[in-house]
XYZ file of C-alpha atoms in Angstrom:
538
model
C 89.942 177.270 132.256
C 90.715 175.788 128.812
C 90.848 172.190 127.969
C 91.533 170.599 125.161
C 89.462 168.110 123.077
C 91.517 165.367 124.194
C 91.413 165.982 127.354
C 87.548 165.499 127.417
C 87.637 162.250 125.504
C 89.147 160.914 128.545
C 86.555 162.600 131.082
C 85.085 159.985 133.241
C 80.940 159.231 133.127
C 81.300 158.955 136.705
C 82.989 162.352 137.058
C 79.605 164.184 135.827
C 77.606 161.744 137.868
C 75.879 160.331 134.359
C 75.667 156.937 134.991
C 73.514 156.206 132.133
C 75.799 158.256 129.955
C 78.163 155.358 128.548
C 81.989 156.288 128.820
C 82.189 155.635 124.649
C 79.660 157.948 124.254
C 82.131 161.165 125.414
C 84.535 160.090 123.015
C 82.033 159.656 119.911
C 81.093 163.233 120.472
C 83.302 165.401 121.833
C 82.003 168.356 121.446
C 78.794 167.121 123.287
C 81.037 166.454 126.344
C 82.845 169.330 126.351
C 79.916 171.389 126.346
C 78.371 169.048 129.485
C 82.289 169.976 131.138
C 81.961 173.604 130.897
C 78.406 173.550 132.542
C 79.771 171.192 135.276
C 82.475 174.036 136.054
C 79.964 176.534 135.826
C 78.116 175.052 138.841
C 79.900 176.860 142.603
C 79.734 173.590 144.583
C 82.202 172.676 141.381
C 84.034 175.983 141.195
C 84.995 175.451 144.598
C 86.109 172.019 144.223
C 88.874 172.655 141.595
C 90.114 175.478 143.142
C 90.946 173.476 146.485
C 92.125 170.825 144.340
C 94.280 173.031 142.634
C 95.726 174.946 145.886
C 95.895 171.430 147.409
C 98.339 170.533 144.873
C 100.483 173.915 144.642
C 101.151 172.722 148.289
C 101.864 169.753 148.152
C 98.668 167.977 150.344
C 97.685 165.018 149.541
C 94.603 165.048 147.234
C 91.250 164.057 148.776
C 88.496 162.541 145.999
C 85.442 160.461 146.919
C 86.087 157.100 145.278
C 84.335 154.473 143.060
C 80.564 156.064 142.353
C 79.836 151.971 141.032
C 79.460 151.874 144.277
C 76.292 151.840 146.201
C 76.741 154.828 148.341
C 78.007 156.698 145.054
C 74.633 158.543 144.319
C 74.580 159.616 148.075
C 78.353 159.832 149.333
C 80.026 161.613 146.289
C 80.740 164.886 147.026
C 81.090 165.985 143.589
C 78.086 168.623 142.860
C 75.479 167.352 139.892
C 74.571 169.096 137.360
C 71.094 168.243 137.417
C 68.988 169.823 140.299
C 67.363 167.986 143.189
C 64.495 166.070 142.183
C 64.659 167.067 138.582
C 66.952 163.699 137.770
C 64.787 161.752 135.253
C 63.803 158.116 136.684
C 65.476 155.175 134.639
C 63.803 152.665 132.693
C 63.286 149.458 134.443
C 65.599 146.816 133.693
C 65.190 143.076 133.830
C 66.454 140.806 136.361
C 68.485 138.886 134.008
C 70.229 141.880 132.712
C 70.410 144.153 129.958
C 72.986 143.613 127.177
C 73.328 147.825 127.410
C 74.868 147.254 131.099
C 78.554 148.025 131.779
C 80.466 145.724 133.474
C 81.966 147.101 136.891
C 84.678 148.133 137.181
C 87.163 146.457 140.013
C 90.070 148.319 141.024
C 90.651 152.422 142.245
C 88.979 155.068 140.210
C 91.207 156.819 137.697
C 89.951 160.117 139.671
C 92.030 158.083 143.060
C 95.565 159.037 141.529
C 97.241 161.576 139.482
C 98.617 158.006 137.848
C 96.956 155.258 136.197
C 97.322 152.133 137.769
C 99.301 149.467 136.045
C 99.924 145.957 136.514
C 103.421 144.311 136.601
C 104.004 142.371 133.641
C 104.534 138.509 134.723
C 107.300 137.259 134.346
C 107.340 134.124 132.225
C 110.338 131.562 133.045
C 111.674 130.048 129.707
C 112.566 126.215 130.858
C 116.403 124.900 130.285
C 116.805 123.754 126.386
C 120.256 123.339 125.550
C 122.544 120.950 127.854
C 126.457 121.035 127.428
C 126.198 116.604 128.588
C 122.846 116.231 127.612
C 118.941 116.493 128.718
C 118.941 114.410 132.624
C 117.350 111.351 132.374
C 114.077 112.250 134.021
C 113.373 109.849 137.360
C 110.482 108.043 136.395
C 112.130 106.829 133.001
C 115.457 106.331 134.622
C 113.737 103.697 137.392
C 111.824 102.257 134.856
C 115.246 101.891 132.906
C 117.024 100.614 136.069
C 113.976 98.219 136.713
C 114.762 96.200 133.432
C 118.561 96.456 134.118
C 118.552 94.723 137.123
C 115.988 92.125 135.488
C 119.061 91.250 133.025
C 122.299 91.806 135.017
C 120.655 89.850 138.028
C 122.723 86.289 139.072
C 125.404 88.157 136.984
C 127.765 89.683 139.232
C 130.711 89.623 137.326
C 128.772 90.872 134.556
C 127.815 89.678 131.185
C 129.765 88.249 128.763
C 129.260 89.691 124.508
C 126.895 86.444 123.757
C 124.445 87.607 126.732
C 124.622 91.442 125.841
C 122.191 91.428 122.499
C 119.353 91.266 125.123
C 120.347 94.535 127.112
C 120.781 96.161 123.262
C 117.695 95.061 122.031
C 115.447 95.177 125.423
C 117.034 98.088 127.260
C 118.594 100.155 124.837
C 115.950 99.781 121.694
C 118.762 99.256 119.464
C 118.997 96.863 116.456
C 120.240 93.801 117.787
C 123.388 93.927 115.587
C 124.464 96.453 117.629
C 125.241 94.545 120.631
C 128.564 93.962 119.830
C 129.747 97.274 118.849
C 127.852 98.875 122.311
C 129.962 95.867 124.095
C 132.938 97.174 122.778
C 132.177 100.514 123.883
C 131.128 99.974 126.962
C 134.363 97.531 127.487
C 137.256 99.975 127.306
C 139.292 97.798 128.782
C 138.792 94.644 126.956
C 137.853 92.575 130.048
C 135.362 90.749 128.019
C 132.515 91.556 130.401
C 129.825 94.925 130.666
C 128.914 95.017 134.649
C 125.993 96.630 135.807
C 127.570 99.762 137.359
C 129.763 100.666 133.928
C 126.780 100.136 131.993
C 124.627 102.757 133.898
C 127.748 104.652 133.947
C 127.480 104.915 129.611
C 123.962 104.586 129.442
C 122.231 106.462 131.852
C 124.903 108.659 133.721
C 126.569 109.559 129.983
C 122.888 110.841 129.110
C 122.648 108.141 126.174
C 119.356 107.308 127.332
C 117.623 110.551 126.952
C 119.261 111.383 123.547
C 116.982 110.135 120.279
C 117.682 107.067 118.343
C 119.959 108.310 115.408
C 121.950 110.603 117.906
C 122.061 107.145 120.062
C 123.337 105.246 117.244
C 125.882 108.118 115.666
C 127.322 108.299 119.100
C 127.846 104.377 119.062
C 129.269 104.013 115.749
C 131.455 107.008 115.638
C 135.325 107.814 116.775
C 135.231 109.670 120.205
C 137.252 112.269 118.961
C 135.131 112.894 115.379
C 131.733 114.366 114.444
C 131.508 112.404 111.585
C 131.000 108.954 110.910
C 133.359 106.973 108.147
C 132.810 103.775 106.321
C 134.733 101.619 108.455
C 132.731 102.738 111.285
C 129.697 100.494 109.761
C 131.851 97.354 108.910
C 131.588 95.802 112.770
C 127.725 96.260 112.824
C 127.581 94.305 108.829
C 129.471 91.828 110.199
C 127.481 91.500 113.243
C 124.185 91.606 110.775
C 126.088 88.546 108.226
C 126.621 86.494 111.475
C 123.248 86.505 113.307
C 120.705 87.414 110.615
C 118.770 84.455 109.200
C 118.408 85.516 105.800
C 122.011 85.779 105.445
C 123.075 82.529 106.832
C 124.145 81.029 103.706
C 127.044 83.360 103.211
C 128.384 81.844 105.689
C 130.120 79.554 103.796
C 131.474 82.027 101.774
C 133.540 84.968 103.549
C 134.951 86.555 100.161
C 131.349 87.437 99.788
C 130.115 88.341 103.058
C 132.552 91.177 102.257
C 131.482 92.305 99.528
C 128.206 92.306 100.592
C 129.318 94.299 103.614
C 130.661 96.358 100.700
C 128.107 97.160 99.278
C 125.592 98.018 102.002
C 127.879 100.711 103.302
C 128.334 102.188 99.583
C 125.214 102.412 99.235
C 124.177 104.010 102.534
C 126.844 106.617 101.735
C 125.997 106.928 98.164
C 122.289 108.161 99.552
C 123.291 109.937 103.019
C 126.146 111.496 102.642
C 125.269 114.433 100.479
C 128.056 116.355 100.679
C 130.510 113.327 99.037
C 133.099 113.865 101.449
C 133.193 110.187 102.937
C 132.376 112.044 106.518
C 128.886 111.452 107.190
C 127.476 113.749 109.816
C 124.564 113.591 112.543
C 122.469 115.918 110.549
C 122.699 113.648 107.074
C 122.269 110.712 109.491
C 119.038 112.503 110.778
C 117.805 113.141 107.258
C 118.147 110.255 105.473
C 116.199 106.866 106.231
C 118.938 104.473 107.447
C 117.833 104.402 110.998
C 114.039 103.261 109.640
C 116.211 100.512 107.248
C 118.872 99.231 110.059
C 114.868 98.777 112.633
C 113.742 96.754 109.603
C 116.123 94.428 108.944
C 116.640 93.823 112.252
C 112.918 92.308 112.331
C 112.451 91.151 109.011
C 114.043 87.580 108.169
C 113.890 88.321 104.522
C 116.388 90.270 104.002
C 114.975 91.327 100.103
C 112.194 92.256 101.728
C 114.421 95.433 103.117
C 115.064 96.843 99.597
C 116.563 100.200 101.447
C 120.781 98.908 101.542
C 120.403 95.697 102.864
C 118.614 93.590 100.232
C 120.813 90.448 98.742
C 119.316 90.377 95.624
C 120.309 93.908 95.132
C 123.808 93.353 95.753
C 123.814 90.241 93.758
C 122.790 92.404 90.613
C 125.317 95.186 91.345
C 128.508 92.571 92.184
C 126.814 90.116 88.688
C 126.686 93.310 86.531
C 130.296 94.635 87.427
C 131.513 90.995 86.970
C 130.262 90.477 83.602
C 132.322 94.045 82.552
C 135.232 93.410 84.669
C 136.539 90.675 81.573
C 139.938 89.856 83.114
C 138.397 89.951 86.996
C 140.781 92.253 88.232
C 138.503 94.183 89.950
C 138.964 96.853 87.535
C 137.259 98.249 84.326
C 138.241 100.814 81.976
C 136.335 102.904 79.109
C 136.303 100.077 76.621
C 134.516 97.704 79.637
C 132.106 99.991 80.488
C 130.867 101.084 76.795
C 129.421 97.203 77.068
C 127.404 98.233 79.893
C 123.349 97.585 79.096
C 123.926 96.322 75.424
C 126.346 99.259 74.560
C 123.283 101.628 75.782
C 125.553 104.236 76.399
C 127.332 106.797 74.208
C 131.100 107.386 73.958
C 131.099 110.850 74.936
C 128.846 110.053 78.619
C 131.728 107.373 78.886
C 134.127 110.111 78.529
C 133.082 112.246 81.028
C 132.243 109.524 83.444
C 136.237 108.308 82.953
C 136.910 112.133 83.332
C 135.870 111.642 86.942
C 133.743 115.381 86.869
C 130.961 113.733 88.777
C 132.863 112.078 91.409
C 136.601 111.229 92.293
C 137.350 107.594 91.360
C 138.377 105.690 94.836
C 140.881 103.334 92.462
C 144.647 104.020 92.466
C 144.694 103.222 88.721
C 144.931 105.859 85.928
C 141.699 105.078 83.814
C 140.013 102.287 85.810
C 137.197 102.467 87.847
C 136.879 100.054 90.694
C 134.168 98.684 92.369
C 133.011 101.543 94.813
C 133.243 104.256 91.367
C 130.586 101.392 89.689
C 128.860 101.191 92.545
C 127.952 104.853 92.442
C 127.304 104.583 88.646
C 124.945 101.811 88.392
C 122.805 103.341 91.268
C 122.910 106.671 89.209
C 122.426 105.047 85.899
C 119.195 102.903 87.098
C 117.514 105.277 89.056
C 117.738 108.621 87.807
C 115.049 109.924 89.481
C 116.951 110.166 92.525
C 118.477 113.664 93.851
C 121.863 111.847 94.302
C 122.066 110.599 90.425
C 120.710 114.126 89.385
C 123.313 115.722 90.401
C 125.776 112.891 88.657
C 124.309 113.299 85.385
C 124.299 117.034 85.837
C 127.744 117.858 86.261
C 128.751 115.238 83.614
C 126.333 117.022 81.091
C 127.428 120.702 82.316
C 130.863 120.841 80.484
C 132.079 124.521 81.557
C 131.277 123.565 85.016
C 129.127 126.485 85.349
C 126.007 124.835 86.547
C 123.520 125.558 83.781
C 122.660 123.427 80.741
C 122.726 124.831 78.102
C 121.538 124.428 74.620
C 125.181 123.661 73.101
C 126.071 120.991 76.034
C 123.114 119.378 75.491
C 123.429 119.167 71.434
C 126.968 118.300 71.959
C 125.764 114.610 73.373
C 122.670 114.383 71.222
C 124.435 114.420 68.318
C 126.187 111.141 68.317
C 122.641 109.576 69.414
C 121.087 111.434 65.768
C 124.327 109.250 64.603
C 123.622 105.913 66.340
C 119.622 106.322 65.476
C 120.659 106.730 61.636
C 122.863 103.563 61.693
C 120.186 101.673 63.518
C 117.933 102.797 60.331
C 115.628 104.639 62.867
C 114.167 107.577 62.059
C 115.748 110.163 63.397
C 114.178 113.022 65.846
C 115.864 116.257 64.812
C 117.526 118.353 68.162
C 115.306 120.911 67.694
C 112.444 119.178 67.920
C 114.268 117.079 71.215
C 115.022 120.841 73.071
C 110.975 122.053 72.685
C 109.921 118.140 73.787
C 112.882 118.757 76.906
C 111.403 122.556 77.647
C 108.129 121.211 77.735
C 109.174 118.508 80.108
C 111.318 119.951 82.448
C 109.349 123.891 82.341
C 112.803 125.730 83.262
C 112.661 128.954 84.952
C 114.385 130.719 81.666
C 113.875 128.705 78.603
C 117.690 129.370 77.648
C 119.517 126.722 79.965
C 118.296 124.433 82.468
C 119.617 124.510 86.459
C 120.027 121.812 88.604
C 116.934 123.632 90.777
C 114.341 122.936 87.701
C 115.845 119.306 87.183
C 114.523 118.513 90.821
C 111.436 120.160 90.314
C 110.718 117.416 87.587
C 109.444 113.524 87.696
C 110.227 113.542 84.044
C 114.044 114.879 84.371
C 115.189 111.315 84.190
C 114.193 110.953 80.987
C 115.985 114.144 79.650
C 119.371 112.467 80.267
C 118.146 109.130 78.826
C 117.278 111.459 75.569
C 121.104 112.323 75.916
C 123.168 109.705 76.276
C 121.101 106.543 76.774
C 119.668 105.133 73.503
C 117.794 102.400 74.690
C 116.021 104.217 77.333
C 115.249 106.717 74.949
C 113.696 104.827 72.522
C 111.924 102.897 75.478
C 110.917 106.046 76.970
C 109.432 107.426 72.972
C 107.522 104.260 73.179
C 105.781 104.225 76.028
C 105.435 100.430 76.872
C 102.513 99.852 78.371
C 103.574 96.863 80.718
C 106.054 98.937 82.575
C 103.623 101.321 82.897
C 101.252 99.610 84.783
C 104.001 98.114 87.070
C 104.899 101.450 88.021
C 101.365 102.502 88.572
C 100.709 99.165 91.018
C 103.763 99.221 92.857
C 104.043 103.412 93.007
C 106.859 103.052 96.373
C 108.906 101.262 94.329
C 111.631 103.191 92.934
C 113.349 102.859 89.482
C 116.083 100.899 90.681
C 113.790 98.356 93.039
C 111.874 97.589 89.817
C 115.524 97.098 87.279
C 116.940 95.484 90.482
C 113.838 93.091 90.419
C 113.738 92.177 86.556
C 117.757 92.118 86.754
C 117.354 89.197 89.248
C 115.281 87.254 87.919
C 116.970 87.303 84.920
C 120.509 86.291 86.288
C 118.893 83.324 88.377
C 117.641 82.530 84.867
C 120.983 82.084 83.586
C 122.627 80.308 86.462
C 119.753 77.822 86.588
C 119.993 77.283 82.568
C 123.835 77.147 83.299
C 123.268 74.577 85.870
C 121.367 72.366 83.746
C 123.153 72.311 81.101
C 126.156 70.817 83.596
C 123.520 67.910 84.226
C 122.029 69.304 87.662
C 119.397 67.305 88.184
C 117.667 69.176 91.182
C 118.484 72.732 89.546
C 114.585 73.170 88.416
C 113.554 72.512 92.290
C 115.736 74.837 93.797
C 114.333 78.788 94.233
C 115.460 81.501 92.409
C 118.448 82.212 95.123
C 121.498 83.764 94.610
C 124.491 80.597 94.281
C 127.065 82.650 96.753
């Protein structure tokens, strides 16, 4: 009978009846084991065996093997024949009670000798739980009763249902909204402008419409937006701003003065676009929503009563710089301003040819219906980019006005092309001018491009300095600010390091126009001017 060395590697110790023979032994030596295999079938007892085995399975009967020898009847009851003579066995070494690292564990289960087949378990099978549903994730019961619990606490003696002035409780208590949000989710809610929410159609929106389950930017994108859109629009924000002018104590003064409660409203929402909606397209979806940091800004103004204190979109000294610095261009206040206006912009800090390509609307589509004027949303978008360029949205302004074929590289032409009228400006200034080559190695060094030959938009965001690169372009003031290094500045930025470029020119800007209007007040003999704070006059 042959067998093959594979064959024996698979032999069984118990098959020999060599329980202190480990299994892994048979397979380190094979030749050892087949050697112990042929003596085995040289034994008759043995002989015998195989060949019933063998005629047992030509005919079909079922085959009849003593089972487990881990047993303790296998010494005794196996009727396998041993190699080793009666009585000639050697004894085994004693072992201790505790047990010897050296013994195998027993084996539980049929004998691999029991069937022609190796027994093999049935994979389990592992139930993935529901992720995706079409109406949203069911409100789970305990959260739903302890949702229905503080319903009832706020509908209760209300039978008709409440009334818009009673409903910023249920926003703010119930549905963890801002609190400006009451009357927009009254609206909602109200389809059919009864003026009152009852208690059944508000579970009906919030609980049986699966709003409560859903997360709080999905929550408020759902709120805000047109039923039949995915995107959200800038008029869907102007209910919740006015909301925010009428209730919020920091903005109480403006009350006085609607024309700017608007543009304040304005503002906010150009801003939150200008920063969230990435694409430009005026359609801001969940996902941008879910990116950006509006939700976080919206929770804190809602619990702040200092508004400045929310510098993220809502702050009124930020929008009092922005609407001051557009006023002082906009000479004949028509709420336009052309090339000539904006070349006044920081001290005439900018060149002609930035001013150019800013009017030649490469960066972003001008929102005014006049040929060559910019209105107050395109300066909007400017002054945020121009004060703050180390922000991904002004990175990309600056980049595609520098990147004159359009083909999204700088290179060393495009940049030389607005360097050269600062070389001219520095020389009429009687500065000493900085050569371009020496500005391209300083701008290499800075930015550390992936080829040395042009600069991408990818190695501009890769780099706190890039800022600076465009200030070496087009900005001479910045420039010269940035070659000196002032020391002041730089220890503002290093004790205030979450506040951005524009917080801190917002900041100084301030200050500086309160400045005026208080000097500008005195001078009209205001007598309390010096005890008044540094507030904005709208």
């Amino acid at each position: 009978m042959e067998t093959t060395t594979s064959d024996v590697a698979m032999l069984d110790a118990e098959l020999l009846q060599l329980p202190e023979i480990a299994a892994l032994d048979f397979k380190s030596y094979p030749d050892f084991a087949q050697k112990l295999f042929d003596q085995w079938l040289s034994l008759p007892d043995a002989n015998k065996l195989v060949t019933s085995l063998v005629n047992d399975a030509k005919t079909g009967a079922p085959l009849n093997i003593s089972g487990n020898s881990s047993s303790a009847n296998a010494a005794t009851g196996s009727s396998l024949p041993s190699m080793f003579p009666a009585g000639s066995t050697p004894p085994l070494s004693p072992r201790s009670s505790t047990g010897s690292p050296r013994v195998t564990k027993q084996r539980v289960g049929p004998s691999n000798l029991g069937s022609p087949l190796k027994v093999v378990s049935e994979p389990i099978k592992e139930l993935i739980p529901q992720f995706y549903f079409q109406n949203g994730r069911p409100v789970p019961n305990e959260l739903k009763e302890q949702c229905l619990i503080r319903i009832n606490h706020f509908f209760y003696g209300h039978s008709d249902g409440l009334q818009i002035h009673d409903f910023k409780s249920i926003t703010k208590e119930v549905c963890k909204l801002p609190s400006f949000f009451s009357t927009v989710l009254f609206r909602r809610i109200d389809v059919n402008s009864t003026n009152f929410v009852t208690r059944d159609a508000f579970l009906n929106y919030w609980i049986n419409g699966n709003m409560l389950t859903l997360d709080l930017a999905t929550q408020i994108f759902t709120i805000l937006k047109q039923p039949d859109l995915k995107y959200l629009t800038q008029e869907n924000f102007k209910p919740v701003l006015r909301e925010l002018l009428a209730t919020h104590p920091g903005l109480e003064f403006l009350q006085s003065t609607p024309e700017f409660q608007e543009r304040y409203a304005e503002t906010v929402i150009y801003r939150i676009f200008y920063y969230i909606n990435r694409s430009g397209n005026g359609h801001l979806t969940l996902r941008e929503l879910k990116r950006g940091n509006l939700i976080d800004a919206m929770q804190h103004a809602d619990e702040e009563e200092d508004i400045n204190k929310v510098l993220r979109y809502f702050s009124y000294e930020h929008f009092y710089v922005i609407y001051c610095k557009f006023w002082e261009l906009d000479t004949d206040h028509d709420f336009l301003i052309d090339k000539e206006n904006l070349i006044r912009y920081g001290n005439h800090a900018l060149t002609y040819r930035i001013v150019d390509r800013i009017f030649s609307q490469v960066a972003r589509k001008f929102t005014s219906k006049v040929e060559g004027k910019m209105g107050y949303e395109d300066f909007v978008y400017f002054i945020l980019s121009e004060e703050d360029k180390s922000s991904e949205p002004s990175l990309e302004y600056w980049f595609k006005c520098i990147d004159l074929d359009g083909n999204e590289i700088l290179t060393r032409n495009e940049m030389q092309f607005f360097y050269e009228e600062q070389l001219h400006r520095m020389e009429c200034m009687a500065q000493e001018p900085v050569l371009f080559e020496d500005i391209l190695c300083q701008i290499i060094d800075m930015i550390g491009p992936e080829d040395d030959g042009y600069i991408t938009l990818h190695d501009l965001k890769g780099c706190k300095l890039s800022g600076s690169v465009f200030n070496i372009l087009f900005n001479l003031n910045k420039f010269m600010a940035f070659e000196t290094r002032d020391p002041f500045l730089i220890r503002q930025e290093r004790e205030n390091p979450t506040l951005t470029e524009w917080d801190r020119f917002a900041h100084r800007e301030y200050i500086r126009l309160s400045m005026e209007e208080d000097v500008e007040d005195a001078s009209n003999g205001s007598a309390e001017v010096w005890d008044e704070s540094l507030e904005a006059p709208f």
